[in-house]
Tab-separated table of C-alpha atoms in Angstrom:
chain	number	residue	atom	x	y	z
A	229	UNK	CA	0.000	0.000	0.000
A	230	UNK	CA	1.776	3.132	-1.244
A	231	UNK	CA	1.528	6.439	0.612
A	232	UNK	CA	0.805	8.188	-2.693
A	233	UNK	CA	-2.047	6.769	-4.792
A	234	UNK	CA	-1.837	6.515	-8.576
A	235	UNK	CA	-4.158	4.765	-11.050
A	236	UNK	CA	-2.653	1.405	-12.019
A	237	UNK	CA	-3.032	2.099	-15.716
A	238	UNK	CA	-3.991	4.713	-18.287
A	239	UNK	CA	-4.079	4.550	-22.046
A	240	UNK	CA	-4.405	6.786	-25.051
A	241	UNK	CA	-4.033	6.840	-28.788
A	242	UNK	CA	-1.093	8.528	-30.506
A	243	UNK	CA	-1.521	12.292	-30.521
A	244	UNK	CA	-3.963	12.303	-27.627
A	245	UNK	CA	-3.562	13.832	-24.176
A	246	UNK	CA	-3.472	11.746	-21.029
A	247	UNK	CA	-3.189	12.649	-17.378
A	248	UNK	CA	-1.925	10.630	-14.428
A	249	UNK	CA	-3.026	11.585	-10.951
A	250	UNK	CA	-1.111	11.264	-7.698
A	251	UNK	CA	-3.175	11.589	-4.534
A	252	UNK	CA	-1.560	12.141	-1.165
A	253	UNK	CA	-2.606	13.556	2.175
A	254	UNK	CA	-2.103	16.416	4.590
A	255	UNK	CA	1.201	14.914	5.766
A	256	UNK	CA	2.888	14.919	2.357
A	257	UNK	CA	1.564	16.764	-0.712
A	258	UNK	CA	-0.975	18.697	1.339
A	259	UNK	CA	1.762	19.811	3.736
A	260	UNK	CA	3.370	21.728	0.905
A	261	UNK	CA	6.019	19.249	-0.103
A	262	UNK	CA	6.922	19.164	-3.769
A	263	UNK	CA	5.918	16.356	-6.110
A	264	UNK	CA	8.321	14.858	-8.614
A	265	UNK	CA	7.697	12.455	-11.483
A	266	UNK	CA	9.799	9.691	-12.993
A	267	UNK	CA	9.495	7.742	-16.230
A	268	UNK	CA	10.620	4.119	-16.278
A	269	UNK	CA	10.924	2.573	-19.718
A	270	UNK	CA	10.797	-1.235	-19.837
A	271	UNK	CA	13.928	-2.813	-18.407
A	272	UNK	CA	15.567	0.468	-17.469
A	273	UNK	CA	16.136	2.587	-14.369
A	274	UNK	CA	13.724	5.413	-13.558
A	275	UNK	CA	14.517	8.781	-15.089
A	276	UNK	CA	13.557	12.174	-13.654
A	277	UNK	CA	10.737	13.666	-15.719
A	278	UNK	CA	9.337	16.541	-13.622
A	279	UNK	CA	10.756	18.086	-10.447
A	280	UNK	CA	9.365	20.665	-8.057
A	281	UNK	CA	5.772	20.013	-9.211
A	282	UNK	CA	6.111	21.510	-12.660
A	283	UNK	CA	9.733	21.878	-13.736
A	284	UNK	CA	11.241	19.906	-16.600
A	285	UNK	CA	14.913	18.893	-16.561
A	286	UNK	CA	16.898	19.753	-19.634
A	287	UNK	CA	16.084	17.376	-22.451
A	288	UNK	CA	12.551	16.500	-21.380
A	289	UNK	CA	10.067	17.485	-24.105
A	290	UNK	CA	7.504	20.148	-23.277
A	291	UNK	CA	4.805	17.583	-24.051
A	292	UNK	CA	5.261	16.589	-20.414
A	293	UNK	CA	3.899	18.915	-17.739
A	294	UNK	CA	3.141	18.712	-14.041
A	295	UNK	CA	0.826	20.471	-11.646
A	296	UNK	CA	-0.118	20.317	-8.000
A	297	UNK	CA	-3.197	21.381	-6.062
A	298	UNK	CA	-4.127	20.648	-2.480
A	299	UNK	CA	-3.299	17.047	-1.654
A	300	UNK	CA	-2.935	15.923	-5.278
A	301	UNK	CA	-0.693	16.321	-8.267
A	302	UNK	CA	-0.995	15.462	-11.934
A	303	UNK	CA	1.256	14.612	-14.828
A	304	UNK	CA	-0.036	15.494	-18.274
A	305	UNK	CA	1.329	14.163	-21.533
A	306	UNK	CA	0.156	15.764	-24.758
A	307	UNK	CA	0.757	14.604	-28.316
A	308	UNK	CA	1.143	11.028	-27.099
A	309	UNK	CA	3.845	9.036	-28.860
A	310	UNK	CA	4.600	5.323	-28.942
A	311	UNK	CA	7.871	5.949	-27.107
A	312	UNK	CA	5.944	7.317	-24.116
A	313	UNK	CA	4.745	3.820	-23.244
A	314	UNK	CA	6.289	3.293	-19.820
A	315	UNK	CA	5.639	3.234	-16.096
A	316	UNK	CA	5.315	6.595	-14.358
A	317	UNK	CA	5.901	7.231	-10.654
A	318	UNK	CA	5.215	10.237	-8.476
A	319	UNK	CA	7.370	10.956	-5.423
A	320	UNK	CA	7.146	13.337	-2.494
A	321	UNK	CA	8.203	13.763	1.132
A	322	UNK	CA	6.403	12.654	4.280
A	323	UNK	CA	7.503	12.644	7.903
A	324	UNK	CA	11.166	13.096	7.026
A	325	UNK	CA	11.032	10.256	4.524
A	326	UNK	CA	10.807	10.021	0.779
A	327	UNK	CA	7.691	8.291	-0.544
A	328	UNK	CA	6.671	6.974	-3.970
A	329	UNK	CA	3.362	6.323	-5.614
A	330	UNK	CA	2.367	2.839	-6.722
A	331	UNK	CA	3.136	3.616	-10.345
A	332	UNK	CA	0.984	3.961	-13.453
A	333	UNK	CA	1.447	1.956	-16.619
A	334	UNK	CA	0.824	4.058	-19.710
A	335	UNK	CA	-0.227	2.132	-22.789
A	336	UNK	CA	-0.176	3.835	-26.166
A	337	UNK	CA	-2.930	2.222	-28.215
B	195	UNK	CA	29.062	13.549	-16.164
B	196	UNK	CA	27.399	12.254	-13.014
B	197	UNK	CA	27.056	8.489	-12.755
B	198	UNK	CA	26.210	5.970	-10.068
B	199	UNK	CA	26.777	2.227	-10.237
B	200	UNK	CA	25.544	-0.454	-7.890
B	201	UNK	CA	27.464	-3.612	-7.128
B	202	UNK	CA	26.946	-6.594	-4.895
B	203	UNK	CA	25.841	-10.223	-4.874
B	204	UNK	CA	23.170	-11.387	-7.309
B	205	UNK	CA	22.070	-14.198	-4.993
B	206	UNK	CA	21.793	-14.342	-1.225
B	207	UNK	CA	20.321	-16.990	1.050
B	208	UNK	CA	17.472	-16.373	3.477
B	209	UNK	CA	18.658	-14.984	6.841
B	210	UNK	CA	21.926	-13.742	5.313
B	211	UNK	CA	23.038	-10.101	5.315
B	212	UNK	CA	23.103	-8.217	2.020
B	213	UNK	CA	25.822	-5.653	1.371
B	214	UNK	CA	25.502	-3.365	-1.638
B	215	UNK	CA	27.934	-0.700	-2.801
B	216	UNK	CA	27.126	2.395	-4.837
B	217	UNK	CA	30.154	3.940	-6.544
B	218	UNK	CA	29.589	7.493	-7.714
B	219	UNK	CA	31.498	9.713	-10.107
B	220	UNK	CA	31.143	13.269	-11.320
B	221	UNK	CA	30.270	14.652	-7.896
B	222	UNK	CA	31.559	14.476	-4.346
B	223	UNK	CA	29.741	12.826	-1.458
B	224	UNK	CA	30.816	15.848	0.593
B	225	UNK	CA	28.657	18.241	-1.491
B	226	UNK	CA	26.282	20.023	0.865
B	227	UNK	CA	22.536	19.256	0.696
B	228	UNK	CA	23.051	16.418	-1.727
B	229	UNK	CA	23.432	12.832	-0.732
B	230	UNK	CA	22.570	9.391	-1.995
B	231	UNK	CA	19.493	7.240	-1.463
B	232	UNK	CA	18.869	3.554	-1.943
B	233	UNK	CA	15.578	2.576	-3.573
B	234	UNK	CA	14.356	-0.899	-4.491
B	235	UNK	CA	11.805	-2.392	-6.862
B	236	UNK	CA	10.534	-5.973	-6.583
B	237	UNK	CA	9.869	-7.582	-9.965
B	238	UNK	CA	6.727	-6.087	-11.483
B	239	UNK	CA	6.099	-3.867	-8.473
B	240	UNK	CA	6.518	-0.265	-7.397
B	241	UNK	CA	9.531	1.681	-6.214
B	242	UNK	CA	10.236	1.682	-2.480
B	243	UNK	CA	12.587	4.186	-0.848
B	244	UNK	CA	14.926	2.548	1.665
B	245	UNK	CA	17.527	4.903	3.081
B	246	UNK	CA	19.443	8.150	2.568
B	247	UNK	CA	22.788	9.537	3.658
B	248	UNK	CA	23.636	13.236	3.557
B	249	UNK	CA	26.996	14.888	3.052
B	250	UNK	CA	27.249	15.556	6.807
B	251	UNK	CA	26.716	11.832	7.468
B	252	UNK	CA	23.148	12.338	8.704
B	253	UNK	CA	21.053	9.291	7.851
B	254	UNK	CA	17.374	8.502	7.416
B	255	UNK	CA	15.660	5.148	6.992
B	256	UNK	CA	12.375	3.690	5.856
B	257	UNK	CA	10.199	3.278	8.924
B	258	UNK	CA	9.221	-0.288	8.045
B	259	UNK	CA	12.792	-1.473	7.387
B	260	UNK	CA	14.767	0.691	9.803
B	261	UNK	CA	15.717	-2.178	12.104
B	262	UNK	CA	17.356	-4.092	9.251
B	263	UNK	CA	19.139	-1.310	7.356
B	264	UNK	CA	22.449	0.481	7.761
B	265	UNK	CA	23.729	3.085	5.330
B	266	UNK	CA	27.257	4.480	5.373
B	267	UNK	CA	29.676	6.267	3.072
B	268	UNK	CA	33.363	6.479	2.316
B	269	UNK	CA	33.872	9.895	0.764
B	270	UNK	CA	37.468	9.170	-0.210
B	271	UNK	CA	36.340	6.150	-2.230
B	272	UNK	CA	33.165	7.854	-3.528
B	273	UNK	CA	31.135	4.924	-2.240
B	274	UNK	CA	27.869	4.526	-0.362
B	275	UNK	CA	27.192	1.168	1.257
B	276	UNK	CA	23.845	-0.319	2.256
B	277	UNK	CA	23.542	-3.381	4.441
B	278	UNK	CA	20.261	-5.222	4.998
B	279	UNK	CA	20.121	-7.984	7.568
B	280	UNK	CA	17.990	-11.109	7.756
B	281	UNK	CA	17.195	-11.282	4.053
B	282	UNK	CA	13.944	-12.958	2.988
B	283	UNK	CA	12.596	-14.015	-0.423
B	284	UNK	CA	10.256	-10.991	-0.335
B	285	UNK	CA	13.392	-8.821	-0.454
B	286	UNK	CA	14.086	-10.036	-3.986
B	287	UNK	CA	14.278	-6.839	-5.996
B	288	UNK	CA	16.327	-4.558	-8.171
B	289	UNK	CA	18.199	-2.213	-5.878
B	290	UNK	CA	19.000	1.284	-7.143
B	291	UNK	CA	21.118	4.072	-5.752
B	292	UNK	CA	20.307	7.622	-6.791
B	293	UNK	CA	21.627	11.118	-6.134
B	294	UNK	CA	19.456	13.583	-4.301
B	295	UNK	CA	19.676	17.023	-5.854
B	296	UNK	CA	20.636	19.987	-3.689
B	297	UNK	CA	17.537	21.951	-4.686
B	298	UNK	CA	14.997	19.444	-3.410
B	299	UNK	CA	14.060	15.950	-2.420
B	300	UNK	CA	14.221	14.367	-5.844
B	301	UNK	CA	16.606	11.917	-7.429
B	302	UNK	CA	18.702	12.464	-10.500
B	303	UNK	CA	20.412	10.521	-11.853
B	304	UNK	CA	19.846	6.901	-10.899
B	305	UNK	CA	22.208	3.980	-11.190
B	306	UNK	CA	21.380	1.153	-13.553
B	307	UNK	CA	20.265	-1.042	-10.662
B	308	UNK	CA	21.323	-4.470	-9.502
B	309	UNK	CA	18.959	-7.436	-9.205
B	310	UNK	CA	19.282	-9.327	-5.949
B	311	UNK	CA	17.532	-12.672	-5.595
B	312	UNK	CA	16.938	-14.213	-2.193
B	313	UNK	CA	16.710	-17.969	-2.408
B	314	UNK	CA	18.111	-21.039	-0.745
């Protein structure tokens, strides 16, 4: 049972927009801690996708965006591409510990 | 270029102690506000944060695994070591080390990971 709750799976056709939610509580996201997102392609290590709720590291396409409100955060992917098929994880901070979401598998139809 | 690489046994027996080493390059373990975390991922399951060590040697541990974990570092060797006692088959996972960035509690980059199987 992860501290941060994500939908197990989402899907979309190429070119479409999808969103992945990350729901926390008053002790983590709701306490003002930042949310970060990682992309894990099959068989590889996670890669930082969004940091500080909405910031993209250099090299991450602007098709990826993040937002946060209250006790939740969201990752949006526009112009979906086949190469976006991966697992996505949110991460935040809670009681002096780092916590991850349960992960969301994105399928590009 | 910042890199991290995990090393350690691929197979351990139940009840044994696991020792993993993370060798870093491109940054110093003495850099303020950074540090290195260990994170694991059982096959087909989610990421689980395990432990973190800061540049000042301050440490933090997962609440559920605290009694079994020890994290340490050797700055001169650019290595961070994680030990986990009393290994069980449920501890079978890919173990990653990752650098915490100075500007916040997020990890970038990650090592490639090392798969550890617990079996007799």
